[in-house]
Amino acid sequence: MGAIGAAAAGLLAAAFPAAAQSDGPSRTFGPADVFSLRYAADPQIRPDGAAVAYVRGAYDIMTDKAARSIWAIDLASGAQSPLVEGPAAGEPRWSPDGQRLAFVAAAEGTGPQLFVRWMASGVTAKVAALPQAPGDIAWSPDGRQLAFTMFAPAKPVELGVSLAKPEGAKWAEPLRVIDTLTYRFDGEGYLKAGQDHLWVVSADGGAPRQLTFGPFEDGGRLAWTPDGRFVLFSAHRAADWRRHPMQSDICQVAVADAALTCLTHGGVVAGDPTVSPDGRQVAYVGFTDTHRPYQDPKLMVMDRDGGHARSLTDGLDRPVASPWWAADGRSLYVGYADRSVVKVARVGLDGKARDVATGLAGGGLDRPYVGGAFTVARNGVVAFTQGGPDEPAEVAVSAAGAARRLTRLNDDLMAGKTLAKVAPLAVTSAFDHQAVDAWIVTPPNFDPARKYPMILEIHGGPYAAYGKVWASEMQLYAAAGYVVAYANPRGSVSYGDAFASGIAHDYPGHDYDDLMSVVDAAIAKGFVDPDNLFVTGGSGGGLLTAWIVGKTGRFRAAASQKPVIDWTSFALTTDIYPLVTDDWFGKPPWEDHEAYWRRSPLSLVGAVKTPTLVMVGEDDHRTPPSQAEQFYQALQLRGVPATLIRVPGASHESLADRPSQLDEEVAAILAWFERYKVRDGGPAAGG
């Protein structure tokens, strides 16, 4: 059991009393149900539109880890069949004729490998013995080759001459010598010497051949030209590419001789290339980099040689992703987020857009971040992941605008359960009367005549968005008797470039006013107890939580998860430090220390009186543990009730990836809030 478990295991029953005392199946969503959730991801429709392959995600309660498998669905009959399973199963990709399926899976005794399955016979073959995990798989137009990305190791940098170790001696690990700008990354830890490059291999099996070389990162979505001569990809191949982590170009490599040419030329952020059916145009998503903290990606089209680049979605004013050419080459399908709802639109070369699918959902289960994936068949049928607040992502298809659900992965789990309800909450910011999208989650068996304690839950990013989709944490909070409010304050994406840029060089700022307006709107509903308010959030939401308790004492307790506390120390310890100094602040901290300090929650710690729980992953390289520890120790010095939780083995992005840790984190937060809740007759013990 992890470090949280020692404190939280005994609190599960207290946090979820109804579930703990029940003699039969729980009628609400409880901690054990997290292990039973299923979700769909990466739906790949067959080129003829008659079948869909997708990745099914689940969890193994004995290993506390994700269990993945690839399934196929026949659209005519609805019949499903499993194809492969294992923790590395993923990236199903149909051959152009639809007769074969390439995928990644772990071979016995090895890491992830590249396989091809002949669908008619069910025979599967490993196409090559790969030393590293393959990714970004793409079939050649004639079905004879597979392009993919794979890490190419390089010789580690050395400083000095090491003494030769005697045979059989057990010495300490060698020194880790670091001389690169980017040397660690969240979720990966300290980076090995080498880069991701492009490779090709025969689809019938053979030796893989490397196509790109050098000290550059190549990859992203791979796109073959229709004649099979070139593969397009995204890369930043300038000598100083590490100092500009956002920038990338669309490049191409010749399959015959590995000759490389870039079609865009610096100063841009470009990715997701795809070539028109006639080979005359290239579509991609991107924008000119103006070193602003956030810019909406546009759907771009350029000539095959890189000339005449133009945006097709300037009138949309929404972030777009994943372009797919229609079979006739006259339009493209693109995913975009509009006011927290993810959709697929068909965009003509004249820029006119028409929605063809809506309600996409991603594979995240803990919090309600917007997301989703889709692919398009030659006949225009769209396969996509679809979900809502009462279910994680499922597979659906849309033809002529009519959507049809293909999977029901959680029907058995949810049968007989009363879930928390999610409803829109109308909010107008007290700062400038701007509308702010928000939602309110009410407990199972909700009684509007009662007064409920409320949790304000804040999203991270900060350039991200919540939506009306599944969130295990919200369900668990509500099952414990709390109303939950969550929102998309200024800085959130999917509301246009101006709204997202409302926190540029002013974060945290008036997003605080937006969030306080959310609290006021929730209280105005009549069923929220204004004396029992609590606040939590992760990453950017953790920063805002720490900022809020320094600005107001209206919350009974707070839980700041993986926060930024001091911008100066953060900028010089995070894995994304060039982005922070160049784009988020415009200057390094020694040139404008006042700006860094003015926006740091640590600057307000002298005013904090709110009991605060601080939580961080021990392997977090994005908001390192030192950030959480600074806040905890400052609160301790001031005598403010505070507890620090370090999550073993967790990175920034994987803080709640393992079901047991998600359950323990929620239990610890609820137990902390219960400690300071005002009850009839006065506050709880310790309040």
XYZ file of C-alpha atoms in Angstrom:
687
model
C 0.000 0.000 0.000
C 1.305 3.494 -0.883
C 2.080 6.318 1.506
C -1.430 7.643 1.059
C -2.805 4.227 1.856
C -1.389 4.187 5.383
C -3.407 7.282 6.219
C -6.364 6.882 3.891
C -7.307 3.202 4.023
C -8.885 3.654 7.408
C -10.735 6.719 6.166
C -12.558 5.042 3.286
C -15.422 3.892 5.480
C -15.706 7.308 7.098
C -15.666 9.086 3.748
C -18.180 6.713 2.174
C -20.334 5.507 5.095
C -23.287 4.354 3.009
C -21.124 2.149 0.834
C -19.145 0.799 3.799
C -22.221 -0.229 5.804
C -24.278 -1.676 2.974
C -25.071 -5.391 3.137
C -25.754 -5.605 -0.603
C -24.535 -4.003 -3.803
C -23.949 -0.264 -3.524
C -26.664 1.850 -5.121
C -24.236 4.710 -5.673
C -20.857 4.937 -7.389
C -18.215 3.963 -4.830
C -14.432 3.517 -4.574
C -14.463 -0.152 -5.617
C -16.333 0.765 -8.805
C -13.308 2.681 -10.096
C -11.617 -0.681 -10.752
C -14.592 -1.848 -12.831
C -14.795 1.074 -15.245
C -14.286 0.449 -18.960
C -13.653 2.976 -21.705
C -13.052 3.093 -25.458
C -10.191 4.872 -27.201
C -8.548 5.257 -30.609
C -11.484 4.185 -32.840
C -10.176 3.260 -36.301
C -12.806 2.821 -38.989
C -11.994 0.462 -41.860
C -11.466 2.336 -45.140
C -14.721 0.915 -46.573
C -16.683 1.996 -43.481
C -17.875 -1.521 -42.631
C -15.967 -2.151 -39.390
C -14.246 -0.347 -36.520
C -11.236 -1.440 -34.518
C -10.724 0.245 -31.163
C -8.777 0.031 -27.919
C -10.736 -1.038 -24.860
C -9.348 0.183 -21.552
C -9.997 -1.491 -18.209
C -8.236 -2.093 -14.887
C -6.897 -5.189 -13.157
C -7.775 -5.047 -9.458
C -4.998 -7.501 -8.611
C -2.223 -5.469 -10.256
C -3.819 -2.022 -9.852
C -2.843 -1.250 -13.443
C -4.496 -0.620 -16.771
C -5.484 -3.629 -18.871
C -5.823 -2.921 -22.600
C -7.188 -4.896 -25.503
C -8.055 -4.330 -29.159
C -11.556 -5.210 -30.367
C -13.273 -5.119 -33.753
C -16.916 -4.226 -34.403
C -18.853 -5.228 -37.513
C -21.118 -2.269 -38.295
C -23.764 -4.290 -40.123
C -24.415 -6.790 -37.332
C -22.974 -4.944 -34.341
C -20.998 -8.067 -33.425
C -17.792 -7.488 -31.466
C -14.723 -9.698 -31.382
C -11.519 -9.453 -29.337
C -8.298 -9.370 -31.331
C -5.445 -8.956 -28.854
C -4.959 -8.048 -25.214
C -2.125 -6.940 -22.961
C -0.844 -3.781 -21.270
C 0.891 -2.586 -24.463
C -1.972 -3.365 -26.878
C -2.766 -0.329 -28.977
C -2.500 1.656 -32.198
C -4.730 -0.479 -34.435
C -4.341 0.676 -38.052
C -6.157 -0.757 -41.085
C -4.324 -1.486 -44.315
C -5.590 0.519 -47.323
C -7.564 -2.499 -48.605
C -8.973 -3.249 -45.137
C -7.755 -6.857 -45.205
C -5.043 -6.467 -42.548
C -4.675 -4.672 -39.232
C -1.352 -3.424 -37.876
C -1.063 -2.917 -34.138
C 1.357 -2.742 -31.217
C 1.466 -5.403 -28.512
C 3.991 -6.870 -26.106
C 5.556 -10.082 -27.375
C 6.479 -12.744 -24.858
C 9.712 -11.819 -23.119
C 10.069 -8.511 -25.000
C 8.705 -5.021 -24.966
C 6.076 -3.613 -27.361
C 6.434 -4.890 -30.925
C 4.796 -4.228 -34.280
C 2.354 -6.891 -35.534
C 0.091 -7.406 -38.528
C -3.095 -9.485 -38.428
C -4.662 -10.960 -41.565
C -8.326 -10.445 -40.712
C -9.823 -13.184 -42.891
C -7.666 -15.964 -41.450
C -6.965 -14.505 -38.016
C -3.244 -15.167 -38.477
C -0.957 -12.686 -36.741
C 2.751 -12.144 -37.394
C 5.406 -9.943 -35.836
C 6.849 -7.909 -38.686
C 10.200 -7.110 -37.037
C 12.186 -7.551 -33.845
C 12.299 -3.970 -32.591
C 14.656 -2.815 -29.826
C 12.316 0.013 -28.788
C 8.552 0.564 -28.728
C 7.113 1.661 -32.107
C 4.565 4.443 -32.491
C 2.680 6.605 -35.012
C 2.071 3.671 -37.376
C 1.070 4.453 -40.976
C 0.529 2.123 -43.968
C 1.948 2.947 -47.381
C -0.757 3.507 -50.043
C 0.043 0.168 -51.724
C -0.052 -1.725 -48.413
C 3.497 -3.016 -48.805
C 5.247 -0.999 -46.100
C 4.661 0.412 -42.646
C 6.167 3.673 -41.466
C 6.544 4.257 -37.746
C 8.513 6.225 -35.199
C 10.988 4.658 -32.798
C 13.585 5.901 -30.364
C 17.133 5.777 -31.733
C 19.647 5.650 -28.854
C 22.778 7.783 -28.945
C 26.001 7.578 -26.998
C 25.604 9.284 -23.587
C 27.725 12.347 -23.031
C 30.892 11.718 -21.021
C 33.098 14.037 -19.019
C 36.460 12.612 -18.125
C 37.769 9.075 -18.521
C 36.233 6.439 -16.250
C 38.328 3.747 -14.632
C 37.744 0.313 -16.161
C 35.615 -1.853 -13.887
C 37.093 -5.276 -13.019
C 35.123 -8.185 -14.406
C 32.381 -9.203 -11.987
C 32.764 -6.084 -9.826
C 29.613 -4.381 -8.505
C 30.239 -0.654 -8.713
C 27.904 2.309 -8.306
C 25.889 3.471 -11.284
C 27.962 5.715 -13.604
C 27.633 9.481 -13.365
C 24.728 11.051 -15.201
C 26.320 13.891 -17.171
C 23.811 16.451 -18.455
C 24.559 19.143 -21.039
C 21.261 19.532 -22.936
C 18.513 22.085 -22.353
C 15.807 19.421 -22.045
C 17.069 16.514 -19.968
C 13.978 15.245 -18.139
C 10.283 15.156 -18.833
C 7.227 14.396 -16.775
C 6.119 10.790 -17.127
C 9.485 9.786 -18.589
C 11.931 10.965 -15.946
C 15.533 11.615 -16.945
C 15.796 11.235 -20.705
C 18.105 8.742 -22.333
C 20.541 9.952 -24.960
C 18.916 9.742 -28.374
C 15.854 10.932 -30.308
C 12.685 9.637 -31.935
C 13.120 9.078 -35.669
C 11.186 7.637 -38.626
C 11.569 4.054 -39.840
C 9.982 1.836 -42.491
C 9.573 -1.920 -42.627
C 7.956 -4.376 -45.010
C 4.391 -5.197 -43.996
C 5.247 -8.848 -44.678
C 8.149 -8.694 -42.233
C 11.773 -7.763 -42.518
C 14.501 -5.527 -41.182
C 13.414 -1.993 -40.255
C 15.225 0.813 -42.079
C 15.857 4.209 -40.484
C 14.826 7.244 -42.551
C 15.632 10.277 -40.388
C 18.746 11.021 -38.387
C 20.435 13.665 -36.285
C 19.926 15.297 -32.881
C 16.299 16.182 -33.559
C 12.895 14.874 -32.487
C 10.876 13.600 -35.466
C 7.385 12.172 -35.341
C 3.793 12.966 -34.623
C 1.221 11.837 -37.139
C 2.848 10.272 -40.208
C 1.320 10.790 -43.663
C 2.345 9.046 -46.884
C 1.996 10.809 -50.210
C -0.403 8.976 -52.580
C 2.476 7.890 -54.823
C 4.223 6.246 -51.856
C 7.444 8.197 -52.400
C 7.457 10.375 -49.295
C 6.380 10.336 -45.654
C 5.387 13.640 -44.026
C 5.873 14.311 -40.314
C 6.425 17.148 -37.858
C 9.791 18.178 -36.465
C 11.797 21.188 -35.339
C 15.159 20.882 -37.042
C 16.755 24.232 -36.295
C 20.048 24.125 -34.401
C 18.427 25.773 -31.346
C 15.220 23.705 -31.427
C 15.334 22.872 -27.717
C 15.050 26.563 -26.830
C 11.753 26.804 -28.713
C 9.803 23.735 -27.559
C 6.503 24.887 -29.043
C 7.796 25.308 -32.589
C 7.682 22.560 -35.223
C 7.674 22.324 -39.006
C 6.027 19.996 -41.504
C 8.843 18.014 -43.139
C 9.038 15.156 -45.625
C 11.509 12.324 -46.106
C 11.992 10.347 -49.310
C 11.499 6.630 -48.705
C 14.014 5.657 -51.407
C 17.066 7.625 -50.282
C 16.073 9.365 -47.000
C 16.457 12.827 -48.539
C 14.762 15.283 -46.166
C 13.033 18.589 -46.905
C 10.916 20.829 -44.668
C 7.804 22.371 -46.220
C 7.331 25.041 -43.571
C 10.259 27.101 -42.414
C 10.568 28.099 -38.788
C 8.590 30.382 -36.534
C 5.503 28.182 -36.726
C 3.821 25.497 -34.691
C 2.715 22.890 -37.238
C 1.681 19.264 -36.904
C -0.812 16.554 -37.894
C -0.015 16.588 -41.640
C -2.250 14.783 -44.138
C -1.952 14.764 -47.937
C -4.905 15.271 -50.279
C -6.049 12.260 -52.353
C -4.650 13.803 -55.536
C -1.336 14.570 -53.837
C -1.479 18.266 -54.661
C -2.168 19.744 -51.212
C -1.168 19.209 -47.586
C -3.439 19.974 -44.647
C -2.161 20.392 -41.112
C -2.954 22.226 -37.880
C -0.856 25.105 -36.673
C -0.220 28.807 -36.290
C 2.568 31.368 -36.446
C 4.320 31.422 -33.088
C 4.048 34.897 -31.545
C 5.338 33.680 -28.155
C 1.964 34.188 -26.516
C 1.105 31.728 -23.737
C -1.733 30.287 -25.835
C -2.919 30.431 -29.446
C -5.763 28.457 -31.029
C -4.458 25.968 -33.632
C -5.977 26.551 -37.084
C -6.770 24.166 -39.936
C -4.132 25.031 -42.519
C -3.800 23.994 -46.175
C -0.746 24.535 -48.366
C 0.434 23.438 -51.768
C 2.413 20.210 -51.935
C 5.686 22.182 -52.133
C 4.824 24.248 -49.050
C 3.615 27.331 -50.893
C 0.380 29.314 -50.471
C -0.290 28.261 -46.863
C -3.659 29.534 -45.670
C -6.057 29.023 -42.766
C -9.515 27.591 -43.404
C -10.835 28.197 -39.887
C -10.143 31.847 -39.087
C -13.892 32.346 -38.894
C -14.346 29.453 -36.473
C -12.256 30.918 -33.616
C -11.933 27.525 -31.968
C -8.973 25.125 -31.520
C -8.928 22.347 -34.137
C -7.140 18.993 -34.409
C -6.762 15.792 -36.449
C -7.592 16.783 -40.053
C -8.801 14.069 -42.472
C -9.283 14.620 -46.190
C -12.644 13.695 -47.639
C -12.373 11.125 -50.421
C -13.177 13.717 -53.102
C -10.413 16.071 -51.915
C -12.807 19.026 -51.771
C -13.137 19.236 -47.992
C -11.630 18.042 -44.732
C -12.953 16.586 -41.505
C -11.551 18.159 -38.375
C -12.167 17.880 -34.646
C -12.753 21.034 -32.653
C -13.920 22.099 -29.200
C -16.798 24.563 -28.988
C -17.837 25.848 -25.547
C -16.594 22.639 -23.879
C -18.316 20.338 -26.416
C -16.029 18.428 -28.790
C -17.342 18.018 -32.328
C -16.303 16.841 -35.779
C -16.931 19.241 -38.660
C -16.582 18.935 -42.405
C -14.767 22.038 -43.627
C -14.761 22.983 -47.307
C -11.756 24.520 -49.001
C -13.761 27.758 -48.915
C -13.795 27.617 -45.098
C -17.487 26.761 -44.725
C -18.001 24.248 -41.891
C -20.785 21.802 -41.084
C -20.912 19.594 -37.975
C -21.131 15.851 -38.627
C -20.653 14.467 -35.097
C -20.854 15.869 -31.573
C -20.406 14.850 -27.962
C -16.912 13.382 -28.261
C -15.292 12.206 -25.024
C -11.734 11.315 -24.095
C -10.248 8.431 -22.167
C -9.620 10.284 -18.905
C -11.669 8.950 -16.016
C -10.777 11.055 -12.988
C -11.854 14.566 -14.005
C -14.166 15.958 -16.728
C -11.588 17.202 -19.222
C -12.860 17.547 -22.791
C -11.316 15.296 -25.429
C -12.052 12.534 -27.874
C -10.835 10.849 -31.051
C -12.278 10.117 -34.484
C -11.465 8.644 -37.911
C -13.298 8.827 -41.251
C -13.977 6.175 -43.901
C -13.944 6.777 -47.630
C -17.762 6.840 -47.661
C -17.849 9.612 -45.034
C -18.850 7.481 -42.046
C -17.223 8.888 -38.901
C -16.174 6.650 -36.018
C -15.610 8.487 -32.741
C -15.519 8.166 -28.963
C -18.672 9.505 -27.374
C -19.620 9.895 -23.726
C -21.462 11.917 -21.124
C -21.558 12.671 -17.394
C -23.045 9.256 -16.615
C -20.627 7.099 -18.656
C -17.007 7.081 -19.878
C -16.153 7.099 -23.581
C -17.843 4.555 -25.874
C -17.564 3.904 -29.627
C -20.112 5.535 -31.908
C -20.461 6.145 -35.638
C -22.135 8.943 -37.511
C -23.430 8.762 -41.077
C -25.205 11.695 -42.703
C -25.312 13.377 -39.284
C -27.135 10.518 -37.532
C -25.112 9.008 -34.652
C -25.329 5.393 -33.487
C -23.727 3.985 -30.340
C -21.835 0.713 -30.922
C -20.619 -0.194 -27.422
C -22.125 -0.285 -23.928
C -19.074 -1.084 -21.860
C -20.397 0.048 -18.477
C -24.081 -0.915 -18.599
C -23.622 -3.827 -16.189
C -21.649 -1.728 -13.723
C -24.145 1.125 -13.723
C -27.282 -1.022 -13.627
C -29.241 -0.191 -10.500
C -26.951 2.659 -9.443
C -28.128 6.178 -8.771
C -25.439 8.508 -10.039
C -24.825 12.132 -9.237
C -26.551 14.490 -11.668
C -24.644 17.132 -13.615
C -26.483 20.284 -14.690
C -25.399 23.626 -16.189
C -24.909 26.494 -13.760
C -25.475 29.995 -15.123
C -22.631 32.300 -14.067
C -21.730 35.890 -14.855
C -18.298 37.070 -13.708
C -18.377 39.787 -11.061
C -15.291 41.314 -12.683
C -16.584 42.211 -16.158
C -20.004 40.519 -16.392
C -18.656 38.013 -18.903
C -20.511 34.686 -19.086
C -18.622 31.750 -17.554
C -19.626 28.167 -18.319
C -20.079 26.136 -15.149
C -21.764 22.968 -13.933
C -23.174 21.826 -10.615
C -23.098 18.194 -9.486
C -25.769 17.112 -7.019
C -25.551 13.989 -4.826
C -27.543 10.819 -5.515
C -31.050 11.060 -4.040
C -30.658 14.829 -3.989
C -33.178 16.828 -1.925
C -33.319 20.512 -2.990
C -34.853 21.414 0.377
C -31.652 20.448 2.196
C -28.427 22.418 2.632
C -25.344 20.603 1.320
C -21.635 21.257 1.774
C -20.001 22.205 -1.521
C -16.642 21.571 -3.175
C -15.332 23.975 -5.803
C -13.174 21.824 -8.136
C -10.796 23.729 -10.452
C -9.241 22.435 -13.675
C -5.557 22.634 -14.540
C -3.780 23.589 -17.721
C -4.408 26.432 -17.359
C -5.213 26.266 -21.076
C -7.657 23.367 -20.916
C -11.399 22.917 -20.414
C -13.858 20.883 -18.409
C -17.114 19.646 -19.912
C -20.237 17.661 -19.202
C -18.463 14.300 -19.324
C -17.619 11.464 -16.943
C -15.513 12.230 -13.838
C -14.922 9.576 -11.169
C -13.760 12.143 -8.630
C -16.921 14.227 -9.000
C -19.069 11.120 -8.582
C -17.175 10.069 -5.441
C -17.392 13.527 -3.892
C -21.123 13.633 -4.598
C -21.679 10.102 -3.253
C -20.129 11.310 0.015
C -22.829 13.965 0.275
C -21.209 17.004 -1.342
C -22.464 19.280 -4.070
C -19.621 19.915 -6.529
C -19.236 23.007 -8.715
C -16.771 23.168 -11.591
C -16.258 25.724 -14.331
C -14.248 27.057 -17.244
C -12.947 30.441 -16.040
C -11.119 32.794 -18.375
C -8.047 31.070 -19.740
C -10.073 27.985 -20.636
C -10.010 26.881 -24.267
C -12.949 26.320 -26.639
C -14.405 29.811 -26.108
C -12.281 31.663 -28.617
C -8.773 33.057 -28.650
C -9.662 36.225 -26.703
C -11.202 34.290 -23.804
C -8.285 31.872 -23.598
C -5.861 34.798 -23.709
C -7.650 36.521 -20.836
C -4.946 35.304 -18.445
C -1.944 35.985 -20.682
C 0.806 37.383 -18.440
C -1.881 37.730 -15.751
C -2.239 34.287 -14.219
C -3.605 33.934 -11.666
C -5.705 37.041 -12.146
C -9.344 37.656 -12.879
C -9.926 33.917 -13.202
C -10.155 34.220 -9.409
C -13.158 36.550 -9.805
C -14.761 34.093 -12.224
C -14.412 31.245 -9.722
C -15.809 33.274 -6.821
C -18.762 34.126 -9.051
C -19.279 30.386 -9.588
C -19.445 29.904 -5.820
C -21.927 32.761 -5.465
C -24.130 31.351 -8.250
C -24.137 27.917 -6.596
C -25.109 29.366 -3.212
C -27.911 31.298 -4.910
C -29.481 27.986 -5.942
C -30.619 27.651 -2.303
C -29.297 24.179 -1.484
C -25.629 24.998 -0.801
C -24.558 25.745 2.762
C -22.455 28.950 2.599
C -20.758 27.972 5.874
C -19.540 24.669 4.428
C -17.506 25.574 1.349
C -14.393 23.658 0.295
C -11.982 24.037 -2.614
C -9.598 21.761 -4.498
C -7.913 21.418 -7.872
C -4.863 19.973 -9.574
C -1.897 21.556 -11.378
C -3.180 24.977 -12.482
C -6.183 24.187 -10.298
C -3.805 23.486 -7.420
C -2.144 26.855 -8.009
C -5.545 28.581 -7.994
C -6.542 26.716 -4.832
C -3.439 28.041 -3.066
C -4.107 31.507 -4.492
C -7.736 31.451 -3.336
C -6.942 30.655 0.309
C -4.498 33.572 0.270
C -7.232 35.906 -1.018
C -10.290 34.830 1.007
C -11.234 32.974 4.153
C -14.665 31.854 2.963
C -13.627 28.198 2.530
C -13.563 25.859 5.512
C -10.681 23.793 4.119
C -8.683 23.342 0.919
C -6.756 20.633 -0.939
C -4.084 21.948 -3.308
C -2.925 19.165 -5.627
C 0.385 19.322 -7.572
C 0.473 23.137 -7.418
C 2.764 25.912 -8.551
C 3.563 27.927 -5.411
C 6.522 30.136 -6.347
C 6.927 31.021 -10.017
C 10.648 31.750 -9.758
C 11.627 28.402 -8.276
C 9.066 26.685 -10.520
C 10.521 28.254 -13.674
C 13.967 26.963 -12.736
C 12.935 23.425 -11.715
C 10.091 22.428 -14.058
C 10.713 20.300 -17.150
C 9.138 22.978 -19.389
C 11.232 25.928 -18.225
C 11.927 27.461 -21.683
C 8.169 27.662 -22.270
C 7.559 29.309 -18.890
C 10.257 31.956 -19.198
C 9.793 32.738 -22.906
C 6.029 32.496 -23.415
C 4.308 32.666 -20.023
C 6.397 35.536 -18.642
C 8.417 36.879 -21.556
C 11.484 37.277 -19.365
C 13.513 35.092 -17.027
C 12.946 35.677 -13.299
C 16.188 37.613 -12.759
C 15.008 40.236 -15.245
C 11.534 40.719 -13.739
C 11.407 39.136 -10.310
C 8.473 41.330 -9.265
C 6.223 39.849 -11.976
C 7.082 36.317 -10.871
C 6.547 37.136 -7.198
C 3.327 39.083 -7.748
C 1.704 36.037 -9.386
C 3.000 33.489 -6.841
C 0.650 32.021 -4.201
C 3.627 32.110 -1.844
C 3.358 35.909 -1.848
C -0.041 35.588 -0.140
C 0.855 32.893 2.390
C 0.979 35.443 5.226
C -2.788 35.866 4.882
C -3.734 32.177 4.743
C -5.847 30.886 7.608
C -7.613 28.048 5.788
C -6.577 24.482 6.777
C -4.876 23.159 3.650
C -3.962 19.703 2.437
C -1.135 19.669 -0.128
C -0.629 16.703 -2.472
C 1.991 15.919 -5.135
C 3.452 12.931 -6.988
C 6.957 11.974 -5.953
C 8.001 11.635 -9.631
C 6.375 14.902 -10.737
C 8.738 16.775 -13.071
C 6.141 19.351 -14.194
C 5.291 20.901 -10.796
C 8.070 19.296 -8.740
C 7.492 18.163 -5.137
C 9.527 21.145 -3.939
C 6.595 23.380 -4.917
C 4.142 21.544 -2.666
C 6.722 21.331 0.095
C 7.311 25.100 0.044
C 3.623 25.725 0.643
C 3.331 23.048 3.324
C 6.376 24.285 5.213
C 5.290 27.925 4.961
C 1.894 26.995 6.420
C 3.556 25.014 9.177
C 5.780 27.971 10.057
C 2.672 30.126 10.343
C 0.777 27.597 12.444
C -1.940 27.031 9.815
C -3.300 23.447 9.931
C -1.628 21.648 7.023
C -0.858 18.120 5.860
C 1.437 17.040 3.030
C 0.789 13.929 0.929
C 3.435 12.567 -1.452
C 2.142 9.966 -3.916
C 4.802 7.279 -4.529
C 5.695 6.602 -8.162
C 3.264 9.193 -9.523
C 4.198 11.764 -12.159
C 2.281 14.966 -12.798
C -0.008 13.354 -15.361
C -0.316 10.003 -13.588
C -1.282 11.244 -10.123
C -4.608 9.400 -10.316
C -3.861 6.844 -13.041
C -3.875 3.832 -10.725
C -7.348 3.114 -9.295
C -6.129 2.532 -5.735
C -4.373 5.887 -5.707
C -7.411 7.697 -7.106
C -9.541 6.142 -4.361
C -6.988 6.968 -1.666
C -6.578 10.555 -2.862
C -10.324 11.165 -2.866
C -10.663 9.510 0.559
C -7.890 11.675 1.996
C -9.412 14.876 0.566
C -12.870 13.987 1.862
C -11.488 13.092 5.294
C -9.675 16.433 5.392
C -12.840 18.301 4.490
C -14.911 16.312 7.000
C -12.461 17.328 9.723
C -13.302 21.000 9.209
C -16.951 20.770 8.221
C -19.390 22.817 10.288
C -22.003 20.507 11.780
C -25.188 21.261 13.657
C -24.148 22.973 16.852
C -20.695 24.055 15.607
C -17.620 22.917 13.673
C -16.312 19.383 13.652
C -13.459 18.428 15.937
C -10.326 20.253 14.857
C -12.310 22.962 13.055
